[in-house]
Amino acid sequence: VPTGAMGTDAFQECPATEITRPCSKWNYVCLDFNQLPWAINEAFRIARSGRPGPCHIDLPKDIVSMIAKVPESVFSRAAVSSDAPPMMDMGNIQKAADIINKSARPILYVGQGANHCPEAVTALAHKAQIPVTTTVHAMGTFDERDPLSLHMLGMHGSAYANFAIQNSDCIIAVGSRFDDRTTGIATKYAPKAKAAEKDGTGGIIHINIDKTCFGKVVDPTVAVWGDSEHALQALDGLVRTPQDKARSDWVEQCATWKKDYAFGYVKAPGGLIKTQQVIEAMNACLHAKGFMDDRDVFICTGVGNHQMMSAQFVRWTKPRSMITSGSLGVMGAGLPFAIGTQVANPNSLTILVDGDGSFNMTNMDLSTIKRYNLPVKIAIMNDSRQQMVWIWQRLFFDGRYLSVDNVNPDFVMLAKSHGIEAACCMTEEDLPGAIERWLTSEGPMLMDFRVVPDICLPMVAPGKALDEMILLEDREAVFGTSEEELGGMKFEGLAPS
């Protein structure tokens, strides 16, 4: 609405700044046309400074419609486009290095705040022989093919990463914020590191550019306020390469957990396929053809089982290569993510791994794929369900199911109606050929994978410690032997959101 109608409940008026304030770094209503250049530059400065985040500028109708001659200097990039990072307290860096050097069982817990410095993460891990686990948004910051990689941790993360966190005497959190999906119940988190802090032989080190994170969930032994890259580079000069057997024993223990508790699944009978199997085959093809090393590969997802199974069964090699909704868990975001990713990276291989429930929410954007001939490779894990929600209802509500069965269109016909190549795969026998045809197609292509529903394991249930996981060996006790028969393991408390 125009500025003159603001506050009158005019047609389509809404308080956009109030709505977006809780989820943006900065909010501004432009009431003066002459302030617009300043507001745009200020928004970019704030968005890029410190912990990056979105800004929102509300443009009333009359402001948008004004015409002016704007000086060229307004459009020139400022010499400093973001604020300088905070100056680090080198005393705290020294304390952190001393803790790492004294510890026997350290682990790097890396979040997306370190996505810009994979080399620094790798250098410290290799020098000090420290195993590395990451959050979902930091996968690939440390190459998951490295023997020191413990892959993703958390609620549906690797059992070996969760065991390592709980048994570590020194947790080095880099650009991460101890989100509840990575800690389990906070009161049972990191018992060995907390005990080591009391003994003076370890503790929890928290490195973050956002100082409001410190102590919000976990009280750190040492808090380092600064850019992750600068902190890691400073630590690299102070941390020693271990010579004692304790560190090699720890690395060996992590490797044993990694072997004994590898991600797995129970195959479907009759040669049918599961989501894990499709993603496993996709990962094998991407690595066998060298795409993960030789090309920019981005894998976008919706939200649900397919999202967590993608995190589990793809071996991530580069930062920012999984484009997904994390803490907000926005179903339907996958296809828009893929479109934006392909437009921003026109020479990349952009893949969408989506669930039928998520895809149904935004599949009208297939018209955008066709309009701009974006070569996005779309895979729908079609089990005709909101399977993750179905699991919660089965486990926490005694199988009282509500609104979890999908009535899907024929996705192949839907894609073809937009002029997009599409095919369907239902069997293990056809899977390798379908994957190769799909990933090597010239333009956009949609694959409808008709998968058998399954539970995503490992899983840390609400109210449980990070190492109190439901593992693959517990599947029958949790899931039951058939859809009609509930498992014997009972769940109490609130179901996960």
PDB file of N, CA and C in Angstrom, residues 262-333:
ATOM      1  N   ALA A 262      28.270 -48.386  11.246  1.00  0.00           N
ATOM      2  CA  ALA A 262      28.100 -47.687   9.969  1.00  0.00           C
ATOM      3  C   ALA A 262      26.610 -47.514   9.652  1.00  0.00           C
ATOM      4  N   PHE A 263      26.296 -46.469   8.876  1.00  0.00           N
ATOM      5  CA  PHE A 263      24.918 -46.289   8.425  1.00  0.00           C
ATOM      6  C   PHE A 263      24.465 -47.519   7.649  1.00  0.00           C
ATOM      7  N   GLY A 264      23.253 -47.935   7.869  1.00  0.00           N
ATOM      8  CA  GLY A 264      22.725 -49.100   7.170  1.00  0.00           C
ATOM      9  C   GLY A 264      21.212 -49.067   7.117  1.00  0.00           C
ATOM     10  N   TYR A 265      20.622 -50.076   6.493  1.00  0.00           N
ATOM     11  CA  TYR A 265      19.167 -50.196   6.385  1.00  0.00           C
ATOM     12  C   TYR A 265      18.818 -51.637   6.033  1.00  0.00           C
ATOM     13  N   VAL A 266      17.578 -51.987   6.241  1.00  0.00           N
ATOM     14  CA  VAL A 266      17.092 -53.315   5.871  1.00  0.00           C
ATOM     15  C   VAL A 266      16.475 -53.222   4.482  1.00  0.00           C
ATOM     16  N   LYS A 267      16.958 -54.014   3.557  1.00  0.00           N
ATOM     17  CA  LYS A 267      16.451 -53.942   2.192  1.00  0.00           C
ATOM     18  C   LYS A 267      14.984 -54.370   2.121  1.00  0.00           C
ATOM     19  N   ALA A 268      14.275 -53.804   1.167  1.00  0.00           N
ATOM     20  CA  ALA A 268      12.876 -54.174   0.960  1.00  0.00           C
ATOM     21  C   ALA A 268      12.792 -55.536   0.272  1.00  0.00           C
ATOM     22  N   PRO A 269      11.768 -56.307   0.575  1.00  0.00           N
ATOM     23  CA  PRO A 269      11.625 -57.618  -0.083  1.00  0.00           C
ATOM     24  C   PRO A 269      11.200 -57.468  -1.542  1.00  0.00           C
ATOM     25  N   GLY A 270      11.401 -58.544  -2.296  1.00  0.00           N
ATOM     26  CA  GLY A 270      10.902 -58.606  -3.665  1.00  0.00           C
ATOM     27  C   GLY A 270      11.599 -57.698  -4.652  1.00  0.00           C
ATOM     28  N   GLY A 271      12.833 -57.264  -4.336  1.00  0.00           N
ATOM     29  CA  GLY A 271      13.565 -56.424  -5.276  1.00  0.00           C
ATOM     30  C   GLY A 271      13.078 -54.992  -5.352  1.00  0.00           C
ATOM     31  N   LEU A 272      12.215 -54.588  -4.400  1.00  0.00           N
ATOM     32  CA  LEU A 272      11.769 -53.199  -4.365  1.00  0.00           C
ATOM     33  C   LEU A 272      12.866 -52.324  -3.748  1.00  0.00           C
ATOM     34  N   ILE A 273      12.671 -51.014  -3.775  1.00  0.00           N
ATOM     35  CA  ILE A 273      13.744 -50.105  -3.363  1.00  0.00           C
ATOM     36  C   ILE A 273      13.292 -49.223  -2.205  1.00  0.00           C
ATOM     37  N   LYS A 274      14.288 -48.721  -1.460  1.00  0.00           N
ATOM     38  CA  LYS A 274      14.058 -47.787  -0.371  1.00  0.00           C
ATOM     39  C   LYS A 274      14.813 -46.490  -0.652  1.00  0.00           C
ATOM     40  N   THR A 275      14.423 -45.449   0.064  1.00  0.00           N
ATOM     41  CA  THR A 275      15.051 -44.131  -0.113  1.00  0.00           C
ATOM     42  C   THR A 275      16.559 -44.214   0.111  1.00  0.00           C
ATOM     43  N   GLN A 276      16.975 -44.909   1.181  1.00  0.00           N
ATOM     44  CA  GLN A 276      18.409 -45.025   1.469  1.00  0.00           C
ATOM     45  C   GLN A 276      19.149 -45.657   0.291  1.00  0.00           C
ATOM     46  N   GLN A 277      18.515 -46.633  -0.324  1.00  0.00           N
ATOM     47  CA  GLN A 277      19.135 -47.368  -1.437  1.00  0.00           C
ATOM     48  C   GLN A 277      19.310 -46.463  -2.658  1.00  0.00           C
ATOM     49  N   VAL A 278      18.308 -45.633  -2.925  1.00  0.00           N
ATOM     50  CA  VAL A 278      18.384 -44.713  -4.058  1.00  0.00           C
ATOM     51  C   VAL A 278      19.506 -43.697  -3.838  1.00  0.00           C
ATOM     52  N   ILE A 279      19.567 -43.123  -2.637  1.00  0.00           N
ATOM     53  CA  ILE A 279      20.589 -42.115  -2.345  1.00  0.00           C
ATOM     54  C   ILE A 279      21.982 -42.744  -2.351  1.00  0.00           C
ATOM     55  N   GLU A 280      22.084 -43.945  -1.837  1.00  0.00           N
ATOM     56  CA  GLU A 280      23.352 -44.678  -1.861  1.00  0.00           C
ATOM     57  C   GLU A 280      23.816 -44.881  -3.298  1.00  0.00           C
ATOM     58  N   ALA A 281      22.897 -45.246  -4.192  1.00  0.00           N
ATOM     59  CA  ALA A 281      23.235 -45.457  -5.610  1.00  0.00           C
ATOM     60  C   ALA A 281      23.606 -44.140  -6.287  1.00  0.00           C
ATOM     61  N   MET A 282      22.890 -43.078  -5.949  1.00  0.00           N
ATOM     62  CA  MET A 282      23.219 -41.753  -6.496  1.00  0.00           C
ATOM     63  C   MET A 282      24.621 -41.332  -6.062  1.00  0.00           C
ATOM     64  N   ASN A 283      24.938 -41.514  -4.779  1.00  0.00           N
ATOM     65  CA  ASN A 283      26.258 -41.168  -4.264  1.00  0.00           C
ATOM     66  C   ASN A 283      27.349 -41.971  -4.967  1.00  0.00           C
ATOM     67  N   ALA A 284      27.102 -43.263  -5.162  1.00  0.00           N
ATOM     68  CA  ALA A 284      28.093 -44.120  -5.831  1.00  0.00           C
ATOM     69  C   ALA A 284      28.356 -43.635  -7.250  1.00  0.00           C
ATOM     70  N   CYS A 285      27.310 -43.253  -7.952  1.00  0.00           N
ATOM     71  CA  CYS A 285      27.463 -42.778  -9.329  1.00  0.00           C
ATOM     72  C   CYS A 285      28.206 -41.450  -9.372  1.00  0.00           C
ATOM     73  N   LEU A 286      27.858 -40.530  -8.478  1.00  0.00           N
ATOM     74  CA  LEU A 286      28.522 -39.218  -8.451  1.00  0.00           C
ATOM     75  C   LEU A 286      30.020 -39.353  -8.209  1.00  0.00           C
ATOM     76  N   HIS A 287      30.407 -40.250  -7.300  1.00  0.00           N
ATOM     77  CA  HIS A 287      31.827 -40.436  -7.003  1.00  0.00           C
ATOM     78  C   HIS A 287      32.526 -41.233  -8.102  1.00  0.00           C
ATOM     79  N   ALA A 288      31.856 -42.257  -8.624  1.00  0.00           N
ATOM     80  CA  ALA A 288      32.483 -43.090  -9.671  1.00  0.00           C
ATOM     81  C   ALA A 288      32.779 -42.277 -10.930  1.00  0.00           C
ATOM     82  N   LYS A 289      31.919 -41.339 -11.245  1.00  0.00           N
ATOM     83  CA  LYS A 289      32.117 -40.523 -12.448  1.00  0.00           C
ATOM     84  C   LYS A 289      32.996 -39.297 -12.176  1.00  0.00           C
ATOM     85  N   GLY A 290      33.433 -39.139 -10.939  1.00  0.00           N
ATOM     86  CA  GLY A 290      34.320 -38.031 -10.595  1.00  0.00           C
ATOM     87  C   GLY A 290      33.618 -36.692 -10.459  1.00  0.00           C
ATOM     88  N   PHE A 291      32.290 -36.697 -10.465  1.00  0.00           N
ATOM     89  CA  PHE A 291      31.559 -35.429 -10.399  1.00  0.00           C
ATOM     90  C   PHE A 291      31.838 -34.675  -9.097  1.00  0.00           C
ATOM     91  N   MET A 292      31.965 -35.402  -7.988  1.00  0.00           N
ATOM     92  CA  MET A 292      32.150 -34.743  -6.693  1.00  0.00           C
ATOM     93  C   MET A 292      33.491 -34.019  -6.591  1.00  0.00           C
ATOM     94  N   ASP A 293      34.461 -34.435  -7.398  1.00  0.00           N
ATOM     95  CA  ASP A 293      35.776 -33.786  -7.400  1.00  0.00           C
ATOM     96  C   ASP A 293      35.913 -32.781  -8.536  1.00  0.00           C
ATOM     97  N   ASP A 294      35.362 -33.115  -9.709  1.00  0.00           N
ATOM     98  CA  ASP A 294      35.635 -32.335 -10.909  1.00  0.00           C
ATOM     99  C   ASP A 294      34.584 -31.272 -11.213  1.00  0.00           C
ATOM    100  N   ARG A 295      33.414 -31.358 -10.578  1.00  0.00           N
ATOM    101  CA  ARG A 295      32.344 -30.404 -10.857  1.00  0.00           C
ATOM    102  C   ARG A 295      31.825 -29.807  -9.546  1.00  0.00           C
ATOM    103  N   ASP A 296      31.133 -28.703  -9.673  1.00  0.00           N
ATOM    104  CA  ASP A 296      30.396 -28.169  -8.537  1.00  0.00           C
ATOM    105  C   ASP A 296      29.067 -28.914  -8.473  1.00  0.00           C
ATOM    106  N   VAL A 297      28.912 -29.722  -7.440  1.00  0.00           N
ATOM    107  CA  VAL A 297      27.689 -30.511  -7.270  1.00  0.00           C
ATOM    108  C   VAL A 297      26.947 -29.970  -6.044  1.00  0.00           C
ATOM    109  N   PHE A 298      25.678 -29.624  -6.249  1.00  0.00           N
ATOM    110  CA  PHE A 298      24.826 -29.167  -5.159  1.00  0.00           C
ATOM    111  C   PHE A 298      23.641 -30.116  -5.046  1.00  0.00           C
ATOM    112  N   ILE A 299      23.366 -30.549  -3.841  1.00  0.00           N
ATOM    113  CA  ILE A 299      22.217 -31.414  -3.596  1.00  0.00           C
ATOM    114  C   ILE A 299      21.260 -30.656  -2.681  1.00  0.00           C
ATOM    115  N   CYS A 300      20.091 -30.345  -3.211  1.00  0.00           N
ATOM    116  CA  CYS A 300      19.055 -29.644  -2.454  1.00  0.00           C
ATOM    117  C   CYS A 300      18.029 -30.674  -1.975  1.00  0.00           C
ATOM    118  N   THR A 301      17.385 -30.395  -0.870  1.00  0.00           N
ATOM    119  CA  THR A 301      16.370 -31.319  -0.365  1.00  0.00           C
ATOM    120  C   THR A 301      15.171 -30.552   0.174  1.00  0.00           C
ATOM    121  N   GLY A 302      14.071 -31.275   0.313  1.00  0.00           N
ATOM    122  CA  GLY A 302      12.954 -30.799   1.112  1.00  0.00           C
ATOM    123  C   GLY A 302      13.228 -31.153   2.563  1.00  0.00           C
ATOM    124  N   VAL A 303      12.174 -31.447   3.314  1.00  0.00           N
ATOM    125  CA  VAL A 303      12.323 -31.777   4.733  1.00  0.00           C
ATOM    126  C   VAL A 303      11.616 -33.085   5.031  1.00  0.00           C
ATOM    127  N   GLY A 304      12.309 -33.969   5.750  1.00  0.00           N
ATOM    128  CA  GLY A 304      11.723 -35.261   6.108  1.00  0.00           C
ATOM    129  C   GLY A 304      12.770 -36.356   6.048  1.00  0.00           C
ATOM    130  N   ASN A 305      12.308 -37.601   5.921  1.00  0.00           N
ATOM    131  CA  ASN A 305      13.216 -38.741   5.874  1.00  0.00           C
ATOM    132  C   ASN A 305      14.246 -38.612   4.758  1.00  0.00           C
ATOM    133  N   HIS A 306      13.795 -38.199   3.575  1.00  0.00           N
ATOM    134  CA  HIS A 306      14.716 -38.101   2.440  1.00  0.00           C
ATOM    135  C   HIS A 306      15.854 -37.125   2.732  1.00  0.00           C
ATOM    136  N   GLN A 307      15.567 -36.083   3.505  1.00  0.00           N
ATOM    137  CA  GLN A 307      16.576 -35.078   3.868  1.00  0.00           C
ATOM    138  C   GLN A 307      17.652 -35.691   4.759  1.00  0.00           C
ATOM    139  N   MET A 308      17.230 -36.376   5.820  1.00  0.00           N
ATOM    140  CA  MET A 308      18.187 -36.977   6.747  1.00  0.00           C
ATOM    141  C   MET A 308      18.932 -38.145   6.100  1.00  0.00           C
ATOM    142  N   MET A 309      18.259 -38.907   5.264  1.00  0.00           N
ATOM    143  CA  MET A 309      18.918 -40.017   4.582  1.00  0.00           C
ATOM    144  C   MET A 309      19.925 -39.514   3.552  1.00  0.00           C
ATOM    145  N   SER A 310      19.663 -38.355   2.947  1.00  0.00           N
ATOM    146  CA  SER A 310      20.659 -37.731   2.059  1.00  0.00           C
ATOM    147  C   SER A 310      21.895 -37.339   2.858  1.00  0.00           C
ATOM    148  N   ALA A 311      21.676 -36.778   4.048  1.00  0.00           N
ATOM    149  CA  ALA A 311      22.805 -36.417   4.907  1.00  0.00           C
ATOM    150  C   ALA A 311      23.622 -37.650   5.275  1.00  0.00           C
ATOM    151  N   GLN A 312      22.950 -38.779   5.477  1.00  0.00           N
ATOM    152  CA  GLN A 312      23.623 -39.991   5.920  1.00  0.00           C
ATOM    153  C   GLN A 312      24.360 -40.719   4.805  1.00  0.00           C
ATOM    154  N   PHE A 313      23.761 -40.812   3.615  1.00  0.00           N
ATOM    155  CA  PHE A 313      24.274 -41.729   2.597  1.00  0.00           C
ATOM    156  C   PHE A 313      25.014 -41.048   1.448  1.00  0.00           C
ATOM    157  N   VAL A 314      25.172 -39.737   1.497  1.00  0.00           N
ATOM    158  CA  VAL A 314      26.063 -39.042   0.557  1.00  0.00           C
ATOM    159  C   VAL A 314      27.362 -38.746   1.293  1.00  0.00           C
ATOM    160  N   ARG A 315      28.477 -38.951   0.638  1.00  0.00           N
ATOM    161  CA  ARG A 315      29.774 -38.588   1.220  1.00  0.00           C
ATOM    162  C   ARG A 315      30.138 -37.207   0.671  1.00  0.00           C
ATOM    163  N   TRP A 316      29.982 -36.241   1.556  1.00  0.00           N
ATOM    164  CA  TRP A 316      30.117 -34.837   1.197  1.00  0.00           C
ATOM    165  C   TRP A 316      31.587 -34.435   1.171  1.00  0.00           C
ATOM    166  N   THR A 317      31.976 -33.673   0.154  1.00  0.00           N
ATOM    167  CA  THR A 317      33.399 -33.352  -0.034  1.00  0.00           C
ATOM    168  C   THR A 317      33.692 -31.860  -0.052  1.00  0.00           C
ATOM    169  N   LYS A 318      32.677 -31.021  -0.234  1.00  0.00           N
ATOM    170  CA  LYS A 318      32.901 -29.578  -0.316  1.00  0.00           C
ATOM    171  C   LYS A 318      31.858 -28.849   0.538  1.00  0.00           C
ATOM    172  N   PRO A 319      32.255 -27.721   1.140  1.00  0.00           N
ATOM    173  CA  PRO A 319      31.279 -26.973   1.947  1.00  0.00           C
ATOM    174  C   PRO A 319      30.173 -26.375   1.088  1.00  0.00           C
ATOM    175  N   ARG A 320      29.046 -26.131   1.718  1.00  0.00           N
ATOM    176  CA  ARG A 320      27.886 -25.491   1.085  1.00  0.00           C
ATOM    177  C   ARG A 320      27.376 -26.281  -0.115  1.00  0.00           C
ATOM    178  N   SER A 321      27.537 -27.583  -0.085  1.00  0.00           N
ATOM    179  CA  SER A 321      27.050 -28.391  -1.207  1.00  0.00           C
ATOM    180  C   SER A 321      25.705 -29.050  -0.910  1.00  0.00           C
ATOM    181  N   MET A 322      25.248 -29.010   0.354  1.00  0.00           N
ATOM    182  CA  MET A 322      23.886 -29.444   0.684  1.00  0.00           C
ATOM    183  C   MET A 322      23.066 -28.199   0.998  1.00  0.00           C
ATOM    184  N   ILE A 323      22.065 -27.953   0.180  1.00  0.00           N
ATOM    185  CA  ILE A 323      21.211 -26.781   0.340  1.00  0.00           C
ATOM    186  C   ILE A 323      19.888 -27.276   0.912  1.00  0.00           C
ATOM    187  N   THR A 324      19.684 -27.006   2.188  1.00  0.00           N
ATOM    188  CA  THR A 324      18.532 -27.591   2.864  1.00  0.00           C
ATOM    189  C   THR A 324      18.055 -26.675   3.981  1.00  0.00           C
ATOM    190  N   SER A 325      16.834 -26.887   4.428  1.00  0.00           N
ATOM    191  CA  SER A 325      16.283 -26.118   5.535  1.00  0.00           C
ATOM    192  C   SER A 325      16.605 -26.852   6.825  1.00  0.00           C
ATOM    193  N   GLY A 326      17.339 -26.191   7.723  1.00  0.00           N
ATOM    194  CA  GLY A 326      17.773 -26.840   8.955  1.00  0.00           C
ATOM    195  C   GLY A 326      16.790 -26.651  10.093  1.00  0.00           C
ATOM    196  N   SER A 327      17.068 -25.712  10.966  1.00  0.00           N
ATOM    197  CA  SER A 327      16.257 -25.565  12.175  1.00  0.00           C
ATOM    198  C   SER A 327      14.803 -25.204  11.902  1.00  0.00           C
ATOM    199  N   LEU A 328      14.519 -24.499  10.823  1.00  0.00           N
ATOM    200  CA  LEU A 328      13.126 -24.146  10.539  1.00  0.00           C
ATOM    201  C   LEU A 328      12.355 -25.307   9.919  1.00  0.00           C
ATOM    202  N   GLY A 329      13.033 -26.220   9.241  1.00  0.00           N
ATOM    203  CA  GLY A 329      12.386 -27.408   8.710  1.00  0.00           C
ATOM    204  C   GLY A 329      11.239 -27.093   7.762  1.00  0.00           C
ATOM    205  N   VAL A 330      11.524 -26.344   6.698  1.00  0.00           N
ATOM    206  CA  VAL A 330      10.474 -25.876   5.787  1.00  0.00           C
ATOM    207  C   VAL A 330      10.233 -26.899   4.676  1.00  0.00           C
ATOM    208  N   MET A 331       9.146 -27.651   4.784  1.00  0.00           N
ATOM    209  CA  MET A 331       8.769 -28.543   3.695  1.00  0.00           C
ATOM    210  C   MET A 331       8.420 -27.713   2.460  1.00  0.00           C
ATOM    211  N   GLY A 332       8.750 -28.248   1.289  1.00  0.00           N
ATOM    212  CA  GLY A 332       8.456 -27.545   0.043  1.00  0.00           C
ATOM    213  C   GLY A 332       9.561 -26.630  -0.423  1.00  0.00           C
ATOM    214  N   ALA A 333      10.604 -26.448   0.404  1.00  0.00           N
ATOM    215  CA  ALA A 333      11.678 -25.523   0.041  1.00  0.00           C
ATOM    216  C   ALA A 333      12.621 -26.104  -1.007  1.00  0.00           C
TER     217      ALA A 333
END
